[in-house]
Amino acid sequence: MGIAVVTKLLKPLLTASAFPHYSHSNHKKSPFTISAAKMSSSESQTKAFSSIKTIDSHLHVWASPEEAADKYPYFPGQEPTLPGNVDFLLQNMAEASVDGALIVQPINHKFDHSLVTSVLKKYPTKFVGCCLANPAEDGSGIKQLEQLVKDGFRAVRFNPYLWPSGQQMTNEVGKAMFSRAGELGVPVGFMCMKGLNLHISEIEELCNEFPSTTVLLDHLGFCKQPTNDDESLAFSRLLKLSRFPQVYIKFSALFRLSRMAFPYQDLSSLLSQVVSSFGANRVMWGSDFPYVVAECGYKEGKEAVSLIANEAKLSSSELEWIMGGTIMQLFHDQWLP
């Protein structure tokens, strides 16, 4: 890769302005910046470039049946049908040469974060946690969020289907949690499993009202290659979210988005348009482990991204951003030497 491409890729990583969503008072100074101060320009570029790792932006872990019986019970009615314990995850990551991941709290344990907390404490340099927002009407979810951030979680997921019946994520509690997340430097992920059109107006309202809160849109907003007007509208509105600088897109759970079998080549057009609208440095790959294992395999799910990116004619530097650079930029004191 030429030095000009490397410089273009790494410039945001080498400046403090690349991290507008994190308070310097609450987070460590980026080692990228420290290294740049000590080395010549070419040396610092080489150092930073070699530090870009492969990071999975979206996966889950839950207790094994033995762990559930002993210490980390499943939420009633949410018992998993697939193995998702951390040892199984680590095995898959090692086989696929994936260096780290963002663990999203699974519905299998709902608001009991003790299992994921234990994993974060055991592997602090490998994993970052995304907790699950509790939209209880008494507002107790805000205090829970604050405590979970103290416990090591650094993102929070808004699941609109957990909001009280008839209420939206823009209700008083939702806005208070979204605002507080921004104050804490904690990105908010949105899970729009039943269709982006159902929730995009809420997301837009929150982005407009609280521009300092970073947004992660899970699984491409569950948009597929459009086949009708409703699907075309959803994808068009997804692309228009790029007008909000705080919005990032997860190119994740590819098996959920594709109408084809592995390697999901019909997603190349969608990825091309998303990168064109947002820039590769606002797009990140995620596997959706352990579900991906049963679909195509964890390693294969990772490899599919390269095949899709090649079909979409993305550059090698754009692929670097998607496979790790973007999420390393967001959580800039994580996964570094």
XYZ file of C-alpha atoms in Angstrom:
337
model
C 0.000 0.000 0.000
C 1.369 3.425 -0.959
C 2.319 5.946 1.707
C -0.296 8.406 0.429
C -3.074 5.860 0.999
C -1.701 4.988 4.430
C -1.548 8.671 5.355
C -5.125 9.223 4.218
C -6.292 6.173 6.162
C -4.525 7.013 9.371
C -4.781 10.783 9.602
C -7.992 10.666 11.680
C -6.420 8.094 13.975
C -3.427 10.314 14.653
C -5.330 13.374 15.821
C -7.390 14.082 18.893
C -10.138 15.566 16.702
C -10.908 12.066 15.431
C -12.589 11.312 18.732
C -15.265 13.999 19.172
C -17.604 11.728 21.095
C -15.289 10.977 24.020
C -14.376 13.281 26.862
C -10.623 13.500 27.447
C -11.332 13.814 31.148
C -12.973 10.389 31.224
C -10.815 8.431 28.790
C -7.128 7.783 28.352
C -5.206 9.688 25.723
C -4.934 7.723 22.512
C -1.635 5.832 22.207
C -1.727 6.798 18.537
C -1.276 10.439 19.566
C 1.447 9.597 22.068
C 3.363 7.595 19.488
C 3.124 10.368 16.927
C 4.704 12.830 19.345
C 7.707 10.574 19.848
C 8.393 9.432 16.303
C 9.010 10.924 12.896
C 6.025 11.218 10.557
C 6.807 8.113 8.506
C 7.604 6.065 11.616
C 4.346 7.048 13.325
C 2.322 6.175 10.215
C 3.928 2.744 10.086
C 3.362 2.212 13.814
C -0.305 3.217 13.684
C -1.009 1.265 10.509
C 0.473 -1.897 11.978
C -1.770 -1.375 15.031
C -5.026 -1.605 13.068
C -6.580 -4.918 14.019
C -9.560 -6.986 12.949
C -12.368 -6.148 15.368
C -15.876 -7.621 15.397
C -18.353 -4.836 16.150
C -21.334 -7.024 16.975
C -21.584 -10.360 18.727
C -23.165 -11.957 21.780
C -22.122 -14.324 24.547
C -24.303 -16.103 27.055
C -23.852 -18.669 29.768
C -23.390 -22.342 29.065
C -26.162 -24.524 30.531
C -23.810 -25.383 33.395
C -23.029 -21.711 34.082
C -26.734 -20.864 33.877
C -27.608 -23.492 36.457
C -24.802 -22.422 38.762
C -24.457 -18.644 38.561
C -25.802 -16.860 35.462
C -29.439 -17.880 34.894
C -31.221 -17.257 31.614
C -34.187 -14.917 31.578
C -37.360 -17.056 31.691
C -38.546 -17.871 28.203
C -35.265 -16.744 26.614
C -33.246 -19.935 26.942
C -30.798 -20.124 24.004
C -30.921 -22.878 21.404
C -27.283 -22.391 20.318
C -24.008 -22.544 22.255
C -22.743 -19.030 22.945
C -20.281 -19.300 25.825
C -17.093 -17.237 25.815
C -14.765 -20.220 25.338
C -16.608 -21.136 22.135
C -16.348 -17.514 21.005
C -12.616 -17.336 21.690
C -12.084 -20.539 19.719
C -13.921 -19.100 16.713
C -12.109 -15.759 16.938
C -8.722 -17.492 17.045
C -9.540 -19.604 13.985
C -10.662 -16.493 12.087
C -7.760 -14.266 13.266
C -10.126 -11.745 14.871
C -8.375 -9.689 17.550
C -11.219 -8.213 19.592
C -14.937 -7.514 19.710
C -17.826 -5.461 21.020
C -20.070 -7.782 23.051
C -23.740 -6.804 22.887
C -25.788 -7.853 25.920
C -28.006 -10.753 24.770
C -31.743 -10.933 25.354
C -31.105 -14.372 26.879
C -30.010 -12.635 30.092
C -32.083 -9.476 29.458
C -31.167 -6.825 32.059
C -28.941 -9.133 34.122
C -25.495 -8.089 32.891
C -23.487 -10.198 35.320
C -22.302 -12.776 32.771
C -21.056 -10.215 30.243
C -19.543 -8.151 33.077
C -17.523 -11.184 34.147
C -16.247 -11.654 30.585
C -15.224 -7.998 30.314
C -13.309 -8.236 33.587
C -11.569 -11.454 32.556
C -10.555 -10.198 29.083
C -10.237 -6.404 29.441
C -7.940 -5.928 26.427
C -9.998 -8.096 24.069
C -13.608 -7.085 24.635
C -15.734 -3.954 25.005
C -19.302 -4.242 26.305
C -22.590 -2.851 24.999
C -25.275 -3.004 27.696
C -29.029 -3.187 27.161
C -31.048 -0.080 27.951
C -33.878 -0.615 30.421
C -36.712 1.747 29.418
C -38.656 1.273 32.672
C -41.206 4.031 33.114
C -39.834 4.968 36.539
C -36.571 6.075 34.918
C -34.459 3.576 36.861
C -32.753 2.563 33.627
C -30.680 5.758 33.707
C -29.076 4.823 37.019
C -28.561 1.289 35.718
C -26.790 2.698 32.650
C -24.526 4.835 34.817
C -23.611 1.834 36.968
C -22.954 -0.402 33.977
C -20.619 2.209 32.500
C -18.743 2.157 35.812
C -18.630 -1.639 35.507
C -16.875 -1.373 32.151
C -19.617 -1.156 29.521
C -18.908 1.475 26.880
C -21.975 1.366 24.629
C -25.709 0.826 25.140
C -28.341 -0.820 22.970
C -31.821 0.610 22.462
C -34.248 -2.214 21.631
C -37.530 -0.484 20.688
C -39.493 -3.679 21.372
C -38.672 -3.431 25.073
C -40.351 -0.030 25.433
C -43.741 -0.033 27.181
C -46.616 -0.841 24.849
C -47.681 2.122 22.776
C -44.582 4.180 23.623
C -41.609 5.140 21.488
C -37.899 5.566 22.090
C -38.507 9.309 22.000
C -40.582 9.279 25.178
C -39.305 11.083 28.270
C -37.289 8.116 29.526
C -35.827 7.373 26.103
C -34.660 10.939 25.579
C -33.194 11.107 29.073
C -31.205 7.902 28.527
C -30.075 8.955 25.056
C -28.924 12.328 26.366
C -27.142 10.760 29.332
C -25.372 8.301 27.048
C -23.945 11.238 25.131
C -22.761 12.889 28.339
C -21.043 9.639 29.341
C -19.371 9.257 25.941
C -21.321 6.053 25.334
C -22.581 5.267 21.795
C -26.199 4.141 21.420
C -26.957 1.177 19.170
C -30.390 0.728 17.588
C -31.872 -2.672 16.818
C -34.687 -2.274 14.258
C -35.452 -5.945 13.645
C -39.005 -5.380 12.399
C -37.985 -2.793 9.815
C -36.195 0.543 9.751
C -39.271 2.406 8.531
C -40.966 1.707 11.882
C -38.258 3.498 13.889
C -36.309 5.849 11.623
C -38.341 8.911 12.628
C -37.487 8.256 16.289
C -33.786 7.898 15.458
C -33.830 11.111 13.433
C -35.566 13.003 16.245
C -33.017 11.816 18.798
C -30.103 12.691 16.512
C -31.491 16.160 15.883
C -32.112 16.875 19.545
C -28.910 15.330 20.937
C -26.157 15.697 18.313
C -23.365 14.821 20.750
C -24.624 11.248 21.259
C -22.956 8.745 18.924
C -25.284 6.310 17.133
C -24.551 2.772 15.938
C -27.183 1.355 13.582
C -27.185 -2.422 13.936
C -27.269 -4.754 10.947
C -27.592 -2.088 8.242
C -30.928 -1.170 9.811
C -32.142 -4.605 8.646
C -32.273 -3.238 5.099
C -32.088 -5.750 2.252
C -31.668 -5.205 -1.474
C -34.950 -3.385 -2.172
C -37.658 -5.252 -4.055
C -40.572 -2.858 -3.429
C -41.301 0.781 -2.624
C -41.290 0.310 1.141
C -37.858 -1.335 1.067
C -36.518 1.329 -1.290
C -37.769 4.033 1.069
C -36.145 2.359 4.061
C -32.755 2.110 2.372
C -33.006 5.667 1.070
C -33.715 6.940 4.589
C -30.829 4.862 5.891
C -28.451 6.562 3.463
C -29.825 9.974 4.425
C -28.826 9.341 8.043
C -25.308 10.143 6.828
C -26.253 13.819 7.247
C -25.834 13.251 10.987
C -22.076 13.114 11.690
C -22.676 11.039 14.822
C -24.261 8.073 12.964
C -22.213 4.938 12.230
C -23.416 1.850 10.359
C -22.800 -1.758 11.315
C -22.373 -3.955 8.246
C -23.227 -6.917 10.416
C -25.245 -10.148 10.496
C -24.883 -10.452 6.721
C -26.934 -13.654 6.668
C -29.905 -11.654 7.982
C -29.593 -9.059 5.210
C -28.867 -11.112 2.121
C -31.426 -12.792 -0.117
C -28.685 -15.158 -1.288
C -26.584 -17.905 0.250
C -22.986 -17.389 1.407
C -20.993 -15.352 0.398
C -23.973 -12.947 0.159
C -22.882 -11.210 -3.037
C -26.143 -9.283 -3.390
C -24.948 -7.062 -0.538
C -22.184 -5.542 -2.681
C -24.458 -2.835 -4.078
C -25.751 -1.941 -0.611
C -22.231 -1.765 0.829
C -21.035 0.381 -2.063
C -23.840 2.891 -1.512
C -23.394 2.953 2.267
C -19.651 3.605 1.966
C -20.309 6.268 -0.669
C -22.750 8.044 1.665
C -21.068 7.600 5.063
C -17.433 6.963 4.212
C -15.721 3.714 5.182
C -14.607 5.294 8.466
C -18.243 5.257 9.618
C -18.905 1.634 8.658
C -17.898 -1.441 10.682
C -18.170 -5.200 10.249
C -19.942 -7.400 12.771
C -20.506 -11.142 12.784
C -23.588 -11.582 14.995
C -21.947 -14.569 16.702
C -23.085 -17.149 17.647
C -25.933 -17.097 15.115
C -23.458 -16.793 12.235
C -21.854 -20.125 13.175
C -24.995 -22.050 12.252
C -25.497 -20.020 9.066
C -22.103 -20.134 7.357
C -19.435 -20.337 10.053
C -17.688 -17.543 11.952
C -14.533 -17.499 9.835
C -16.583 -17.637 6.650
C -18.757 -14.764 7.859
C -15.645 -12.654 8.204
C -14.269 -13.737 4.822
C -17.544 -12.820 3.116
C -16.897 -9.146 3.826
C -13.712 -9.161 1.742
C -15.511 -10.884 -1.129
C -18.391 -8.407 -0.983
C -16.010 -5.444 -0.735
C -14.098 -6.700 -3.768
C -17.341 -6.988 -5.727
C -18.224 -3.448 -4.579
C -14.796 -2.262 -5.806
C -13.796 -0.848 -2.432
C -10.143 -0.001 -1.886
C -7.924 -1.929 0.512
C -7.876 1.070 2.848
C -11.679 1.211 2.914
C -11.762 -2.471 3.813
C -9.255 -1.800 6.613
C -11.626 0.766 8.095
C -14.604 -1.585 7.918
C -12.756 -4.561 9.416
C -11.333 -2.710 12.395
C -10.257 0.875 11.844
C -13.690 2.406 12.432
C -14.436 0.711 15.733
C -10.875 1.288 16.921
C -11.431 4.978 16.225
C -14.612 4.983 18.322
C -13.068 3.133 21.265
C -9.662 4.683 20.863
C -7.972 3.422 24.024
C -8.864 -0.203 23.320
C -7.158 -3.005 21.376
C -3.837 -1.177 21.105
C -0.315 -2.489 21.862
